[in-house]
CSV table of C-alpha atoms and ligand atoms in Angstrom, one decimal:
chain,number,residue,atom,x,y,z
A,631,MET,CA,0.3,-0.4,0.5
A,632,SER,CA,1.8,3.6,-0.8
A,633,ALA,CA,1.9,6.1,2.1
A,634,ALA,CA,-0.6,8.4,0.2
A,635,ALA,CA,-3.0,5.6,0.7
A,636,SER,CA,-2.6,4.0,4.0
A,637,ARG,CA,-3.6,7.9,5.0
A,638,THR,CA,-6.5,9.0,3.0
A,639,GLY,CA,-7.6,4.7,1.7
A,640,PRO,CA,-7.9,4.3,-1.7
A,641,ARG,CA,-9.5,6.8,-4.1
A,642,LEU,CA,-13.1,6.8,-4.2
A,643,SER,CA,-14.5,7.1,-8.3
A,644,LEU,CA,-16.7,9.6,-9.2
A,645,GLU,CA,-19.6,7.0,-9.8
A,646,GLN,CA,-18.9,5.1,-6.2
A,647,ARG,CA,-18.9,9.1,-4.2
A,648,LEU,CA,-22.3,10.0,-6.4
A,649,LYS,CA,-23.8,6.9,-4.8
A,650,GLU,CA,-22.9,7.1,-1.5
A,651,ARG,CA,-24.3,10.9,-1.3
A,652,ILE,CA,-26.8,9.5,-2.6
A,653,ALA,CA,-27.0,6.2,-0.3
A,654,ARG,CA,-26.2,8.8,2.6
A,655,GLU,CA,-29.0,12.5,1.5
A,656,GLY,CA,-31.2,10.2,-0.6
A,657,PRO,CA,-32.0,10.9,-5.0
A,658,ILE,CA,-30.1,14.4,-5.9
A,659,SER,CA,-31.5,16.5,-8.6
A,660,VAL,CA,-30.6,16.4,-12.8
A,661,HIS,CA,-28.4,19.4,-11.8
A,662,ASP,CA,-26.3,18.6,-9.4
A,663,TYR,CA,-25.3,15.4,-11.4
A,664,MET,CA,-24.6,16.9,-14.1
A,665,GLU,CA,-23.1,19.6,-12.0
A,666,ALA,CA,-20.9,16.9,-10.4
A,667,CYS,CA,-20.3,15.0,-13.7
A,668,LEU,CA,-19.2,17.8,-15.6
A,669,SER,CA,-17.4,20.3,-13.1
A,670,ASP,CA,-16.3,17.5,-9.9
A,671,PRO,CA,-12.8,19.1,-9.1
A,672,ASP,CA,-11.0,15.7,-8.7
A,673,ALA,CA,-13.2,13.9,-11.3
A,674,GLY,CA,-15.3,16.3,-13.8
A,675,TYR,CA,-15.3,16.0,-17.3
A,676,TYR,CA,-14.1,19.3,-18.0
A,677,ARG,CA,-11.1,19.3,-15.7
A,678,ALA,CA,-8.8,16.9,-17.0
A,679,ARG,CA,-10.5,15.7,-19.7
A,680,GLN,CA,-10.0,16.7,-23.9
A,681,PRO,CA,-13.2,16.0,-25.3
A,682,ILE,CA,-12.7,18.3,-28.4
A,683,GLY,CA,-11.1,17.6,-31.5
A,684,ALA,CA,-11.0,14.1,-33.9
A,685,THR,CA,-9.8,12.3,-30.8
A,686,GLY,CA,-12.2,13.8,-28.5
A,687,ASP,CA,-15.6,13.1,-27.9
A,688,PHE,CA,-17.4,16.2,-30.4
A,689,ILE,CA,-16.1,18.5,-32.7
A,690,THR,CA,-17.7,22.1,-33.2
A,691,ALA,CA,-17.5,24.8,-35.5
A,692,PRO,CA,-14.3,27.0,-34.6
A,693,GLU,CA,-13.0,23.1,-36.0
A,694,ILE,CA,-15.0,22.4,-38.0
A,695,SER,CA,-13.7,25.7,-40.4
A,696,GLN,CA,-11.6,28.5,-39.7
A,697,VAL,CA,-13.9,30.9,-41.4
A,698,PHE,CA,-16.2,30.7,-38.5
A,699,GLY,CA,-13.7,32.5,-36.0
A,700,GLU,CA,-12.6,34.5,-38.7
A,701,LEU,CA,-16.8,36.2,-39.5
A,702,ILE,CA,-16.8,36.4,-35.3
A,703,GLY,CA,-14.0,38.3,-35.5
A,704,VAL,CA,-15.6,40.9,-38.3
A,705,TRP,CA,-18.6,41.0,-35.8
A,706,CYS,CA,-16.5,42.0,-33.5
A,707,ILE,CA,-14.7,44.4,-34.9
A,708,ALA,CA,-18.3,45.6,-36.1
A,709,VAL,CA,-19.7,46.1,-32.6
A,710,TRP,CA,-16.4,47.8,-31.2
A,711,GLN,CA,-17.6,50.2,-34.1
A,712,GLN,CA,-20.7,50.5,-33.5
A,713,MET,CA,-19.8,51.4,-29.8
A,714,GLY,CA,-17.7,54.1,-30.9
A,715,SER,CA,-14.0,52.4,-31.5
A,716,PRO,CA,-13.5,52.3,-27.3
A,717,GLU,CA,-9.1,53.3,-27.3
A,718,ALA,CA,-9.6,49.5,-24.8
A,719,VAL,CA,-12.7,46.7,-25.0
A,720,HIS,CA,-12.8,43.5,-22.8
A,721,LEU,CA,-12.7,41.0,-25.4
A,722,VAL,CA,-14.5,37.8,-23.2
A,723,GLU,CA,-15.2,33.7,-24.3
A,724,LEU,CA,-16.8,32.0,-22.5
A,725,GLY,CA,-15.5,28.9,-22.5
A,726,PRO,CA,-12.8,29.0,-25.5
A,727,GLY,CA,-12.4,25.2,-26.0
A,728,ARG,CA,-8.9,24.0,-28.2
A,729,GLY,CA,-8.6,28.1,-28.7
A,730,THR,CA,-9.1,27.9,-31.7
A,731,LEU,CA,-12.2,30.8,-32.7
A,732,MET,CA,-10.1,33.1,-30.4
A,733,ALA,CA,-6.6,32.3,-33.1
A,734,ASP,CA,-9.2,33.2,-36.0
A,735,LEU,CA,-10.7,36.2,-35.3
A,736,LEU,CA,-7.2,37.6,-33.7
A,737,ARG,CA,-5.8,36.6,-36.9
A,738,ALA,CA,-9.0,38.3,-38.9
A,739,ALA,CA,-8.9,40.6,-37.3
A,740,ARG,CA,-5.4,42.3,-38.0
A,741,ILE,CA,-7.1,43.3,-40.8
A,742,VAL,CA,-8.1,46.8,-38.2
A,743,PRO,CA,-5.6,47.0,-35.8
A,744,ALA,CA,-6.9,49.8,-33.7
A,745,PHE,CA,-9.8,47.0,-32.4
A,746,ARG,CA,-7.0,44.8,-31.6
A,747,SER,CA,-4.6,46.8,-29.9
A,748,ALA,CA,-8.0,47.8,-28.3
A,749,ALA,CA,-8.8,44.4,-27.6
A,750,ARG,CA,-8.1,43.0,-23.8
A,751,VAL,CA,-8.7,39.1,-24.3
A,752,SER,CA,-9.9,37.1,-20.8
A,753,LEU,CA,-10.7,33.9,-21.3
A,754,ILE,CA,-13.0,32.0,-19.2
A,755,GLU,CA,-12.2,28.5,-18.9
A,756,GLN,CA,-13.1,25.9,-16.2
A,757,SER,CA,-10.7,23.0,-17.5
A,758,GLU,CA,-7.2,23.0,-16.6
A,759,ALA,CA,-6.3,20.6,-19.0
A,760,LEU,CA,-8.1,23.0,-22.4
A,761,VAL,CA,-6.6,26.0,-20.6
A,762,ALA,CA,-2.8,24.5,-21.0
A,763,VAL,CA,-4.3,23.8,-24.7
A,764,GLN,CA,-5.5,27.5,-25.2
A,765,ARG,CA,-1.9,29.4,-24.0
A,766,ASP,CA,0.0,26.9,-26.4
A,767,ARG,CA,-2.7,27.9,-29.5
A,768,LEU,CA,-2.5,31.7,-28.8
A,769,ASP,CA,1.4,32.5,-28.0
A,770,GLY,CA,2.8,35.1,-29.5
A,771,GLN,CA,-0.4,36.4,-30.7
A,772,GLY,CA,1.0,39.6,-30.1
A,773,VAL,CA,-2.8,40.8,-27.4
A,774,ASP,CA,-2.8,40.6,-23.6
A,775,ILE,CA,-4.3,37.3,-22.6
A,776,VAL,CA,-5.7,36.4,-19.0
A,777,TRP,CA,-7.2,34.0,-17.5
A,778,ARG,CA,-10.3,33.8,-15.6
A,779,ASP,CA,-12.2,31.9,-13.6
A,780,ARG,CA,-15.8,33.2,-13.7
A,781,ILE,CA,-16.9,36.8,-15.9
A,782,GLU,CA,-17.6,38.7,-12.7
A,783,ASP,CA,-13.6,39.0,-12.4
A,784,VAL,CA,-13.6,40.3,-16.1
A,785,PRO,CA,-12.5,44.4,-14.4
A,786,PRO,CA,-14.7,48.1,-15.4
A,787,GLY,CA,-14.9,48.4,-18.9
A,788,PRO,CA,-16.8,48.1,-22.2
A,789,ALA,CA,-16.9,44.6,-23.2
A,790,ILE,CA,-17.7,41.9,-26.8
A,791,VAL,CA,-18.3,38.5,-24.8
A,792,ILE,CA,-18.7,35.7,-27.6
A,793,ALA,CA,-19.6,31.8,-26.4
A,794,ASN,CA,-19.5,29.3,-29.3
A,795,GLU,CA,-21.0,26.2,-27.5
A,796,PHE,CA,-21.1,27.6,-23.6
A,797,LEU,CA,-23.9,28.3,-22.8
A,798,ASP,CA,-25.0,23.5,-23.0
A,799,ALA,CA,-22.6,22.7,-21.1
A,800,LEU,CA,-24.0,24.7,-18.2
A,801,PRO,CA,-26.3,22.5,-16.2
A,802,VAL,CA,-29.8,22.5,-16.6
A,803,ARG,CA,-32.9,21.4,-13.8
A,804,GLN,CA,-35.8,19.3,-15.4
A,805,PHE,CA,-39.1,19.0,-13.5
A,806,VAL,CA,-41.7,15.8,-13.9
A,807,MET,CA,-45.2,16.5,-14.6
A,808,THR,CA,-47.2,14.3,-11.5
A,809,ASP,CA,-50.6,14.3,-10.3
A,810,ASP,CA,-50.3,16.4,-8.4
A,811,GLY,CA,-48.0,19.2,-10.5
A,812,TRP,CA,-44.3,19.3,-11.3
A,813,ARG,CA,-41.7,17.7,-9.2
A,814,GLU,CA,-38.2,17.9,-9.8
A,815,ARG,CA,-36.4,14.6,-12.2
A,816,CYS,CA,-33.8,13.4,-9.7
A,817,VAL,CA,-31.2,10.6,-9.6
A,818,GLY,CA,-31.5,7.7,-7.4
A,819,ILE,CA,-30.6,4.6,-7.1
A,820,GLU,CA,-32.1,0.9,-8.5
A,821,GLY,CA,-31.3,-2.6,-8.2
A,822,GLY,CA,-27.8,-0.7,-7.0
A,823,HIS,CA,-27.8,1.2,-10.5
A,824,PHE,CA,-28.6,5.3,-10.7
A,825,ALA,CA,-31.8,5.5,-12.1
A,826,TYR,CA,-34.6,8.5,-13.0
A,827,VAL,CA,-37.0,8.9,-9.6
A,828,VAL,CA,-38.9,12.1,-9.3
A,829,GLY,CA,-38.6,14.4,-6.4
A,830,ASN,CA,-40.5,14.6,-3.1
A,831,ASP,CA,-42.3,18.0,-3.5
A,832,THR,CA,-44.2,19.8,-5.8
A,833,VAL,CA,-42.4,22.5,-7.0
A,834,THR,CA,-44.2,25.6,-10.0
A,835,PRO,CA,-40.6,26.0,-12.2
A,836,PRO,CA,-39.9,29.2,-13.3
A,837,GLY,CA,-42.0,29.9,-17.0
A,838,ALA,CA,-43.5,26.4,-16.9
A,839,PRO,CA,-46.7,25.8,-18.9
A,840,THR,CA,-49.4,25.2,-15.7
A,841,HIS,CA,-50.9,22.2,-17.9
A,842,ALA,CA,-48.8,19.0,-19.3
A,843,GLU,CA,-49.5,15.5,-19.7
A,844,GLN,CA,-48.2,13.7,-16.8
A,845,GLY,CA,-44.6,12.2,-17.5
A,846,ALA,CA,-43.9,15.5,-19.8
A,847,ILE,CA,-40.4,17.4,-19.0
A,848,PHE,CA,-39.8,20.9,-18.4
A,849,GLU,CA,-36.0,21.8,-17.5
A,850,THR,CA,-34.0,25.9,-17.0
A,851,ARG,CA,-30.7,26.1,-16.4
A,852,PRO,CA,-30.2,28.5,-13.7
A,853,ALA,CA,-25.9,29.2,-14.2
A,854,ALA,CA,-27.8,30.9,-17.5
A,855,ASP,CA,-29.7,33.5,-15.8
A,856,ALA,CA,-27.1,34.2,-13.7
A,857,LEU,CA,-24.9,35.2,-16.1
A,858,VAL,CA,-27.4,37.2,-17.9
A,859,GLU,CA,-27.7,38.9,-14.5
A,860,GLN,CA,-24.0,39.1,-14.3
A,861,LEU,CA,-23.7,40.8,-18.3
A,862,ALA,CA,-26.7,43.4,-17.2
A,863,MET,CA,-24.9,44.5,-14.3
A,864,ARG,CA,-22.3,45.3,-16.1
A,865,ALA,CA,-24.1,46.7,-19.5
A,866,THR,CA,-25.6,49.7,-16.4
A,867,HIS,CA,-22.2,51.0,-16.3
A,868,HIS,CA,-20.3,50.0,-19.4
A,869,PRO,CA,-21.4,49.1,-23.4
A,870,THR,CA,-22.0,45.5,-23.6
A,871,ALA,CA,-22.5,43.6,-26.4
A,872,ALA,CA,-22.6,39.2,-26.4
A,873,LEU,CA,-22.7,36.6,-28.7
A,874,PHE,CA,-24.3,32.9,-27.9
A,875,ILE,CA,-24.2,30.9,-30.6
A,876,ASP,CA,-25.5,26.8,-29.4
A,877,TYR,CA,-27.6,24.0,-30.8
A,878,GLY,CA,-31.2,24.4,-28.8
A,879,TYR,CA,-35.2,25.6,-29.3
A,880,THR,CA,-36.4,28.9,-30.3
A,881,THR,CA,-39.9,28.8,-27.9
A,882,THR,CA,-39.3,27.3,-24.8
A,883,ALA,CA,-41.6,24.0,-24.9
A,884,ILE,CA,-41.9,20.7,-23.1
A,885,GLY,CA,-38.6,17.9,-23.4
A,886,ASP,CA,-35.8,16.7,-21.9
A,887,THR,CA,-33.3,17.8,-24.4
A,888,LEU,CA,-30.6,16.4,-21.4
A,889,GLN,CA,-27.8,13.9,-23.6
A,890,ALA,CA,-24.7,12.4,-23.5
A,891,VAL,CA,-22.1,11.9,-25.9
A,892,ARG,CA,-18.5,9.4,-25.8
A,893,ASN,CA,-16.7,9.0,-29.2
A,894,HIS,CA,-19.0,10.9,-31.2
A,895,ALA,CA,-22.1,8.6,-30.2
A,896,TYR,CA,-24.8,9.3,-28.2
A,897,ALA,CA,-24.5,7.8,-24.7
A,898,ASP,CA,-26.4,7.1,-21.6
A,899,SER,CA,-26.3,9.9,-19.8
A,900,LEU,CA,-26.3,7.5,-16.0
A,901,ASP,CA,-22.8,6.1,-17.3
A,902,ALA,CA,-19.7,6.3,-16.0
A,903,PRO,CA,-20.5,10.1,-14.7
A,904,GLY,CA,-17.2,12.2,-15.7
A,905,GLU,CA,-16.1,10.6,-18.4
A,906,THR,CA,-18.4,11.7,-20.5
A,907,ASP,CA,-19.9,14.4,-22.3
A,908,LEU,CA,-23.9,15.7,-21.2
A,909,THR,CA,-25.6,18.5,-22.4
A,910,ALA,CA,-28.5,19.8,-23.2
A,911,HIS,CA,-30.2,21.7,-25.9
A,912,VAL,CA,-30.3,25.9,-25.2
A,913,ASP,CA,-34.0,27.4,-24.3
A,914,PHE,CA,-33.3,30.7,-26.8
A,915,ALA,CA,-37.2,32.1,-25.7
A,916,ALA,CA,-35.7,31.6,-21.9
A,917,LEU,CA,-32.0,33.3,-22.5
A,918,ALA,CA,-34.4,36.4,-24.0
A,919,ARG,CA,-37.1,36.6,-21.4
A,920,ALA,CA,-33.8,36.6,-19.1
A,921,ALA,CA,-32.4,38.9,-20.8
A,922,THR,CA,-35.5,41.7,-20.8
A,923,ALA,CA,-35.9,40.8,-18.2
A,924,SER,CA,-32.7,42.3,-16.5
A,925,GLY,CA,-32.6,45.2,-18.6
A,926,LEU,CA,-31.0,44.0,-22.0
A,927,ALA,CA,-31.6,44.1,-25.2
A,928,ALA,CA,-32.3,40.9,-26.4
A,929,THR,CA,-32.1,40.2,-30.4
A,930,PRO,CA,-34.1,37.9,-32.3
A,931,VAL,CA,-33.0,34.8,-32.5
A,932,ILE,CA,-31.9,33.4,-35.5
A,933,SER,CA,-29.9,30.4,-37.4
A,934,GLN,CA,-26.2,30.2,-37.4
A,935,ASN,CA,-27.0,29.9,-41.6
A,936,GLN,CA,-28.5,33.4,-41.7
A,937,PHE,CA,-25.9,34.6,-39.1
A,938,LEU,CA,-22.6,33.8,-41.2
A,939,ARG,CA,-24.4,34.1,-45.0
A,940,GLY,CA,-24.6,37.5,-43.4
A,941,LEU,CA,-21.8,38.1,-41.9
A,942,GLY,CA,-20.2,37.4,-45.8
A,943,LEU,CA,-19.4,33.0,-45.4
A,944,MET,CA,-19.8,33.0,-49.2
A,945,GLU,CA,-17.5,35.8,-50.0
A,946,ARG,CA,-14.5,34.9,-47.4
A,947,LEU,CA,-15.0,31.0,-48.7
A,948,ALA,CA,-14.8,32.3,-52.2
A,949,LYS,CA,-11.5,34.2,-51.2
A,950,LEU,CA,-9.2,31.4,-49.5
A,951,CYS,CA,-10.6,29.3,-52.1
A,952,ALA,CA,-9.2,31.8,-54.9
A,953,SER,CA,-5.5,31.0,-53.1
A,954,ALA,CA,-6.1,27.2,-51.9
A,955,ASP,CA,-5.0,24.0,-53.7
A,956,GLU,CA,-7.5,21.2,-55.4
A,957,ARG,CA,-8.0,19.5,-51.1
A,958,GLN,CA,-7.5,22.6,-49.6
A,959,ARG,CA,-10.5,24.0,-51.6
A,960,LYS,CA,-12.4,20.8,-51.3
A,961,GLN,CA,-11.6,20.8,-47.4
A,962,LEU,CA,-12.5,24.8,-47.3
A,963,MET,CA,-15.9,23.7,-49.2
A,964,SER,CA,-17.3,21.1,-46.7
A,965,GLY,CA,-16.7,22.8,-43.6
A,966,ALA,CA,-18.0,26.0,-44.3
A,967,MET,CA,-21.8,24.1,-46.0
A,968,ARG,CA,-22.0,21.3,-42.7
A,969,LEU,CA,-21.0,25.1,-41.0
A,970,ILE,CA,-24.6,25.8,-42.5
A,971,ASP,CA,-26.4,23.0,-44.8
A,972,PRO,CA,-29.6,23.2,-42.5
A,973,ASP,CA,-29.9,19.2,-42.3
A,974,GLN,CA,-26.1,19.5,-40.6
A,975,MET,CA,-25.7,22.1,-38.5
A,976,GLY,CA,-27.0,25.4,-40.1
A,977,THR,CA,-30.4,25.4,-38.6
A,978,LEU,CA,-29.3,23.8,-35.4
A,979,PHE,CA,-27.6,25.5,-34.4
A,980,LYS,CA,-28.7,29.2,-33.6
A,981,CYS,CA,-27.6,33.1,-32.1
A,982,ILE,CA,-28.4,35.3,-30.7
A,983,ALA,CA,-27.2,38.7,-29.5
A,984,LEU,CA,-27.5,40.9,-25.4
A,985,THR,CA,-26.4,44.6,-25.8
A,986,SER,CA,-26.7,47.2,-23.6
A,987,PRO,CA,-29.5,49.0,-24.1
A,988,GLY,CA,-28.5,52.1,-25.1
A,989,LEU,CA,-26.4,50.4,-28.2
A,990,PRO,CA,-27.6,49.9,-31.8
A,991,ALA,CA,-28.9,47.3,-32.7
A,992,PRO,CA,-25.7,44.8,-33.8
A,993,PRO,CA,-23.9,44.3,-37.3
A,994,LEU,CA,-26.8,41.6,-39.4
A,995,TRP,CA,-29.8,42.3,-37.1
A,996,GLY,CA,-29.3,46.2,-37.4
A,997,ALA,CA,-29.5,44.9,-41.1
A,998,THR,CA,-31.8,42.9,-41.4
B,1052,SAH,N1,-16.3,27.2,-27.5
B,1052,SAH,C1,-15.2,25.9,-27.2
B,1052,SAH,C2,-15.7,25.0,-26.3
B,1052,SAH,C3,-17.4,24.7,-26.0
B,1052,SAH,S1,-17.1,22.8,-25.2
B,1052,SAH,C4,-15.7,25.3,-29.0
B,1052,SAH,O1,-16.5,25.8,-29.7
B,1052,SAH,O2,-14.7,24.2,-29.4
B,1052,SAH,C5,-17.2,24.0,-23.7
B,1052,SAH,C6,-16.4,25.0,-23.1
B,1052,SAH,O3,-16.8,25.2,-22.2
B,1052,SAH,C7,-14.7,23.8,-23.0
B,1052,SAH,O4,-13.6,24.8,-22.7
B,1052,SAH,C8,-15.3,23.8,-21.4
B,1052,SAH,O5,-14.0,23.6,-20.8
B,1052,SAH,C9,-15.8,25.1,-20.9
B,1052,SAH,N2,-16.6,25.1,-20.3
B,1052,SAH,C10,-17.8,24.4,-19.4
B,1052,SAH,N3,-18.9,24.6,-18.9
B,1052,SAH,C11,-18.1,25.7,-17.4
B,1052,SAH,C12,-18.0,26.5,-16.8
B,1052,SAH,N4,-18.5,26.2,-15.8
B,1052,SAH,N5,-17.0,27.6,-16.0
B,1052,SAH,C13,-15.9,27.9,-17.7
B,1052,SAH,N6,-15.5,26.7,-18.7
B,1052,SAH,C14,-16.7,26.1,-18.7
């Protein structure tokens, strides 16, 4: 037995710890289960893994095509200009993954050197493993980059916030309609295995319909509401614009969207906690409601297809293709098409911008 093991006993897996917790305290909410699976300090999915890319569990838009980050760069520059081109602007990315979006964005921003010198980049990332990848990727960009734990830690000043596939990784609460109303959906143990069960008390989830069929599931996302509050607080003092891109739905609806993904395939959400990516679709309507309730302006929700084409995807692609060889051209075309094809990411993925009420409608939304 090693010295460490003799002092502390053998290390328990996250699964064992969750089972002990449930045995002790009773079923835990889906929210707390999801939070532990994703963010447990020792064994949470995002803490130590390299989830993104061909060798990871899933792939994201910036990893598919450089055009994605470049066009978001164009969007940021236009927003900065709408703010009156302030000398300093916080450029904040939530959940920057492998740093690819920010690298492509900063490269595209070379066309407006004043924006690049104004940009103070803050990366909000909870995964130490990904921070290391981001450091490597963004080394030598010639731009100030600071890693922070929370958006609250970004110093005062105008801010442009971007987040691709960040919100879907924040835990959701789920509620189940029963005989006498909504109850929290929980994870308990049956026959030694995790199982979905229903909590004891009836509750009134904010925004939920009062009537739904028995067994219907409704979701809320407290951390997204808290994030919107933070943005709204900033926006009362400083020009603020935040762009969220994610998969989700535009009308608040009933449905269980919790999904587990491992090795690019769907998996069981109760299997191998901490080793599987758990996400849930984003309720864009709820996000917009939370934003307007806290004093921010929310744009209409548009599809990723509309967003990228509106920002000039086809023109950018034509330019890149003009100086590419045949193999590169094929790659550029297939990557970009995957982002905008309605059968792939074009319509499932959606975009919304939340801004200080004093700012003009952000580019694209202003133009449409
Ligand atoms: N935006 C990237 C990565 C998306 S995956 C891309 O498009 O490729 C989700 C990212 O959010 C990861 O970087 C993950 O580590 C980070 N993340 C998830 N929950 C977080 C939290 N609560 N705080 C900070 N970062 C978080």
